[in-house]
Amino acid sequence: MSIRTICCIGAGYVGGPTMAVIADRCPGIQVTVVDLNQARIDAWNDPDLSKLPVYEPGLDAVVGRCRGRNLHFSTAVEPAIAAADMVFLSVNTPTKTKGVGAGQASDLRWIEASARQVAACAQGHTIVVEKSTLPVRTAETVQAILSAAQGDGASGGSPKTFAVLSNPEFLAEGTAIPDLEQPDRVLIGGDDPAAIEALVGVYGQWVPDQRILRTNLWSSELSKLTANAFLAQRISSINSIAALCEATGADVQEVAHAIGADSRIGGKFLKAGPGFGGSCLQKDILNLVYLCGHYGLHEVAAYWQSVVELNGWQQHRIARLVVQRLFGTVTGKRLAVLGFAFKADTNDTREAPAIRICQDLLEESAQLAIYDPKVSAAQMAEDLGPVGQEGAWEAVGTPLEAVAGADAVLILTEWASFAGLDWPQLAAPMRKPAWLFDARSIADLAAARAAGLNVWRVGMG
Ligand code: UDX
Ligand code: UDX
């Protein structure tokens, strides 16, 4: 079966960029991305490409090329499903906050709702592709909902049939476009060879066949969780060693370089920092922990749980050491926070380390001046929540505004512009003795020291 029309439910960080690249690389396929959120769809349709709801380098050019040609954004979910040969489910699956599995399991209500909508509206044969990160065996749920509708030709059309595939997304935010254009691998899980080959026919238009891996459904779902768990584990591992470096006088950058030179270890994902953030790493490990618990594998669950615990510890540790260096109190002190996004080149703040570090400092009654080139003040307000009596924060428009009268600067996101900060200029309006806390190892420390600042860098003993 050759795919002519695709519908993607969910116009978020995954659905939007993924469909844009599919449309760009497959001019023969009509791609419609639907979402319940009208404001989000309006933003995807904004004639001004700088207003797209997702910030990703290169995304504007891809959308500019395809939108209106074979890439469409709409809130009309039902007709888009009815017209589709293939439906991608790319709705969000956050960690549950209450009920069974709260704090670990994923909330699948939107996946279920989308599956029901597909069951109701699809026509003819439809291949349903799970793109959201899901707990292992979710495809079963999707399949059960779809089979209940299968064969239902009552509405007058041809009978409906479905196939379900798992096609996890490995793109990282900030590099989504190159990750999609030149993926290390594309993973397709399923038990229906014709459906698998139909999806291969889509990716095969730009991805070499040896990079397309075919597995069973459960392997595919579990591989996604495992990949993110391994990535997160490397970060927790290097952050644990960073703390030891600080205590012993070693330098974590030298250690990371030395171990990364071993081709068995490899050099990637060894940057010590304020801990991992983002919508996936923590959520996927917690999913894995829940799954292991469910199958009675308590030691395995505890092993992965410790990766998340170390991450939280690192964030609290950084907030604590800021307080310690500032003579044991930050009450009423102004602290400049540079960077709020969970990593550079994105406006996404989900699980950003900056949130927890800022909250700890606000708890200590600090006055924060926060600068991020892409995160809005409204987003910061949502993330930081209500602030206790004495702490306070404001969003500012430049690093220079942030440091006016500040006792310290904290760098919490590795925005490239922070590498070139003008330390003599920034240090001048700070209250002395003043500190630079570089949690991302990006600042020019020599320049900061020469400008009279005390400096701390993660993992530098
Ligand atoms: C994706 C994946 O789907 C998620 O499983 C993964 O862990 C993180 O990445 P993401 O694209 O980042 O999620 O989520 P988000 O940006 O929140 O986008 C999801 C979109 O789906 C939202 O725009 C939401 O409005 C939409 N949605 C949700 C629907 O259109 N219908 C629904 O029923 C639920
Ligand atoms: C991750 C996975 O990389 C991707 O494959 C999956 O599809 C979604 O989840 P993402 O969350 O977008 O992608 O970003 P990633 O680059 O993995 O970074 C996650 C967090 O780890 C960020 O907060 C980042 O700053 C941090 N990180 C990353 C480190 O602290 N050190 C590193 O060496 C690498």
PDB file of C-alpha atoms in Angstrom, residues 95-205:
ATOM      1  CA  THR A  95       3.334  11.546  34.058  1.00  0.00           C
ATOM      2  CA  LYS A  96       0.133  10.991  36.041  1.00  0.00           C
ATOM      3  CA  THR A  97      -0.280  13.339  38.973  1.00  0.00           C
ATOM      4  CA  LYS A  98      -2.989  11.377  40.748  1.00  0.00           C
ATOM      5  CA  GLY A  99      -4.649   7.977  40.915  1.00  0.00           C
ATOM      6  CA  VAL A 100      -2.969   4.618  40.349  1.00  0.00           C
ATOM      7  CA  GLY A 101       0.670   5.058  39.317  1.00  0.00           C
ATOM      8  CA  ALA A 102       0.740   8.772  40.224  1.00  0.00           C
ATOM      9  CA  GLY A 103       4.253  10.165  39.846  1.00  0.00           C
ATOM     10  CA  GLN A 104       5.372   7.283  37.616  1.00  0.00           C
ATOM     11  CA  ALA A 105       2.854   6.012  35.088  1.00  0.00           C
ATOM     12  CA  SER A 106       1.953   7.993  31.986  1.00  0.00           C
ATOM     13  CA  ASP A 107      -1.441   9.562  31.668  1.00  0.00           C
ATOM     14  CA  LEU A 108      -2.934   7.849  28.653  1.00  0.00           C
ATOM     15  CA  ARG A 109      -6.247   9.641  28.537  1.00  0.00           C
ATOM     16  CA  TRP A 110      -5.363  11.588  25.389  1.00  0.00           C
ATOM     17  CA  ILE A 111      -4.045   8.523  23.612  1.00  0.00           C
ATOM     18  CA  GLU A 112      -7.255   6.685  24.404  1.00  0.00           C
ATOM     19  CA  ALA A 113      -9.405   9.626  23.328  1.00  0.00           C
ATOM     20  CA  SER A 114      -7.480   9.898  20.064  1.00  0.00           C
ATOM     21  CA  ALA A 115      -7.776   6.156  19.419  1.00  0.00           C
ATOM     22  CA  ARG A 116     -11.529   6.382  19.950  1.00  0.00           C
ATOM     23  CA  GLN A 117     -11.735   9.297  17.570  1.00  0.00           C
ATOM     24  CA  VAL A 118      -9.813   7.352  14.943  1.00  0.00           C
ATOM     25  CA  ALA A 119     -12.060   4.339  15.508  1.00  0.00           C
ATOM     26  CA  ALA A 120     -15.128   6.515  14.946  1.00  0.00           C
ATOM     27  CA  CYS A 121     -13.989   8.556  11.949  1.00  0.00           C
ATOM     28  CA  ALA A 122     -11.647   6.364   9.907  1.00  0.00           C
ATOM     29  CA  GLN A 123     -12.750   5.015   6.547  1.00  0.00           C
ATOM     30  CA  GLY A 124     -11.443   1.960   4.707  1.00  0.00           C
ATOM     31  CA  HIS A 125      -8.060   0.602   5.795  1.00  0.00           C
ATOM     32  CA  THR A 126      -6.128   2.858   8.182  1.00  0.00           C
ATOM     33  CA  ILE A 127      -2.658   2.363   9.593  1.00  0.00           C
ATOM     34  CA  VAL A 128      -2.366   3.887  13.065  1.00  0.00           C
ATOM     35  CA  VAL A 129       1.149   4.832  14.140  1.00  0.00           C
ATOM     36  CA  GLU A 130       2.052   5.477  17.782  1.00  0.00           C
ATOM     37  CA  LYS A 131       4.427   8.399  17.839  1.00  0.00           C
ATOM     38  CA  SER A 132       3.902   9.458  21.435  1.00  0.00           C
ATOM     39  CA  THR A 133       6.199   7.860  23.981  1.00  0.00           C
ATOM     40  CA  LEU A 134       4.153   5.217  25.614  1.00  0.00           C
ATOM     41  CA  PRO A 135       4.426   2.579  28.265  1.00  0.00           C
ATOM     42  CA  VAL A 136       5.159  -0.831  26.831  1.00  0.00           C
ATOM     43  CA  ARG A 137       2.043  -2.648  25.617  1.00  0.00           C
ATOM     44  CA  THR A 138      -0.007   0.497  25.015  1.00  0.00           C
ATOM     45  CA  ALA A 139      -0.452  -0.617  21.433  1.00  0.00           C
ATOM     46  CA  GLU A 140      -2.678  -3.304  22.903  1.00  0.00           C
ATOM     47  CA  THR A 141      -5.058  -0.656  24.218  1.00  0.00           C
ATOM     48  CA  VAL A 142      -5.068   1.172  20.911  1.00  0.00           C
ATOM     49  CA  GLN A 143      -5.627  -2.097  19.076  1.00  0.00           C
ATOM     50  CA  ALA A 144      -8.499  -3.094  21.377  1.00  0.00           C
ATOM     51  CA  ILE A 145     -10.283   0.208  20.794  1.00  0.00           C
ATOM     52  CA  LEU A 146      -9.784  -0.002  17.055  1.00  0.00           C
ATOM     53  CA  SER A 147     -10.850  -3.643  16.778  1.00  0.00           C
ATOM     54  CA  ALA A 148     -14.144  -2.800  18.438  1.00  0.00           C
ATOM     55  CA  ALA A 149     -14.864  -0.517  15.471  1.00  0.00           C
ATOM     56  CA  GLN A 150     -13.388  -2.862  12.864  1.00  0.00           C
ATOM     57  CA  GLY A 151     -15.639  -4.130  10.108  1.00  0.00           C
ATOM     58  CA  ASP A 152     -18.190  -1.463  10.892  1.00  0.00           C
ATOM     59  CA  GLY A 153     -19.509  -0.608   7.451  1.00  0.00           C
ATOM     60  CA  ALA A 154     -22.864   0.491   8.861  1.00  0.00           C
ATOM     61  CA  SER A 155     -22.362   4.128   7.919  1.00  0.00           C
ATOM     62  CA  GLY A 156     -22.580   3.121   4.291  1.00  0.00           C
ATOM     63  CA  GLY A 157     -18.871   3.265   3.400  1.00  0.00           C
ATOM     64  CA  SER A 158     -16.552   0.315   2.970  1.00  0.00           C
ATOM     65  CA  PRO A 159     -15.802  -1.687   6.135  1.00  0.00           C
ATOM     66  CA  LYS A 160     -13.080  -0.274   8.369  1.00  0.00           C
ATOM     67  CA  THR A 161      -9.883  -2.143   9.062  1.00  0.00           C
ATOM     68  CA  PHE A 162      -6.845  -1.092  11.085  1.00  0.00           C
ATOM     69  CA  ALA A 163      -3.196  -1.937  11.621  1.00  0.00           C
ATOM     70  CA  VAL A 164      -1.209  -0.532  14.550  1.00  0.00           C
ATOM     71  CA  LEU A 165       2.493   0.316  14.423  1.00  0.00           C
ATOM     72  CA  SER A 166       4.905   1.754  16.957  1.00  0.00           C
ATOM     73  CA  ASN A 167       7.319   4.319  15.550  1.00  0.00           C
ATOM     74  CA  PRO A 168       9.004   6.062  18.478  1.00  0.00           C
ATOM     75  CA  GLU A 169      10.556   9.454  17.975  1.00  0.00           C
ATOM     76  CA  PHE A 170      14.225   9.946  18.818  1.00  0.00           C
ATOM     77  CA  LEU A 171      14.570  13.599  17.856  1.00  0.00           C
ATOM     78  CA  ALA A 172      16.042  15.896  20.463  1.00  0.00           C
ATOM     79  CA  GLU A 173      14.665  19.390  20.862  1.00  0.00           C
ATOM     80  CA  GLY A 174      16.894  22.088  19.447  1.00  0.00           C
ATOM     81  CA  THR A 175      18.208  19.693  16.781  1.00  0.00           C
ATOM     82  CA  ALA A 176      14.849  18.269  15.680  1.00  0.00           C
ATOM     83  CA  ILE A 177      15.252  19.152  12.015  1.00  0.00           C
ATOM     84  CA  PRO A 178      18.706  17.610  11.448  1.00  0.00           C
ATOM     85  CA  ASP A 179      17.704  14.645  13.667  1.00  0.00           C
ATOM     86  CA  LEU A 180      14.683  14.048  11.423  1.00  0.00           C
ATOM     87  CA  GLU A 181      16.514  14.664   8.171  1.00  0.00           C
ATOM     88  CA  GLN A 182      19.463  12.386   9.026  1.00  0.00           C
ATOM     89  CA  PRO A 183      18.274  10.014  11.731  1.00  0.00           C
ATOM     90  CA  ASP A 184      20.702   7.498  13.272  1.00  0.00           C
ATOM     91  CA  ARG A 185      17.856   5.034  12.894  1.00  0.00           C
ATOM     92  CA  VAL A 186      14.122   4.868  12.351  1.00  0.00           C
ATOM     93  CA  LEU A 187      12.399   2.223  14.438  1.00  0.00           C
ATOM     94  CA  ILE A 188       9.205   0.588  13.243  1.00  0.00           C
ATOM     95  CA  GLY A 189       7.523  -1.998  15.426  1.00  0.00           C
ATOM     96  CA  GLY A 190       4.549  -4.066  14.395  1.00  0.00           C
ATOM     97  CA  ASP A 191       3.240  -7.463  13.439  1.00  0.00           C
ATOM     98  CA  ASP A 192       1.597  -6.570  10.123  1.00  0.00           C
ATOM     99  CA  PRO A 193       4.298  -6.748   7.415  1.00  0.00           C
ATOM    100  CA  ALA A 194       2.228  -4.797   4.876  1.00  0.00           C
ATOM    101  CA  ALA A 195       1.687  -1.934   7.336  1.00  0.00           C
ATOM    102  CA  ILE A 196       5.377  -1.911   8.250  1.00  0.00           C
ATOM    103  CA  GLU A 197       6.383  -1.714   4.584  1.00  0.00           C
ATOM    104  CA  ALA A 198       3.874   1.093   3.998  1.00  0.00           C
ATOM    105  CA  LEU A 199       5.592   3.172   6.703  1.00  0.00           C
ATOM    106  CA  VAL A 200       9.013   2.148   5.361  1.00  0.00           C
ATOM    107  CA  GLY A 201       7.765   3.539   2.056  1.00  0.00           C
ATOM    108  CA  VAL A 202       7.353   6.947   3.711  1.00  0.00           C
ATOM    109  CA  TYR A 203      10.720   7.132   5.530  1.00  0.00           C
ATOM    110  CA  GLY A 204      12.460   5.345   2.667  1.00  0.00           C
ATOM    111  CA  GLN A 205      12.007   8.490   0.562  1.00  0.00           C
TER     112      GLN A 205
END
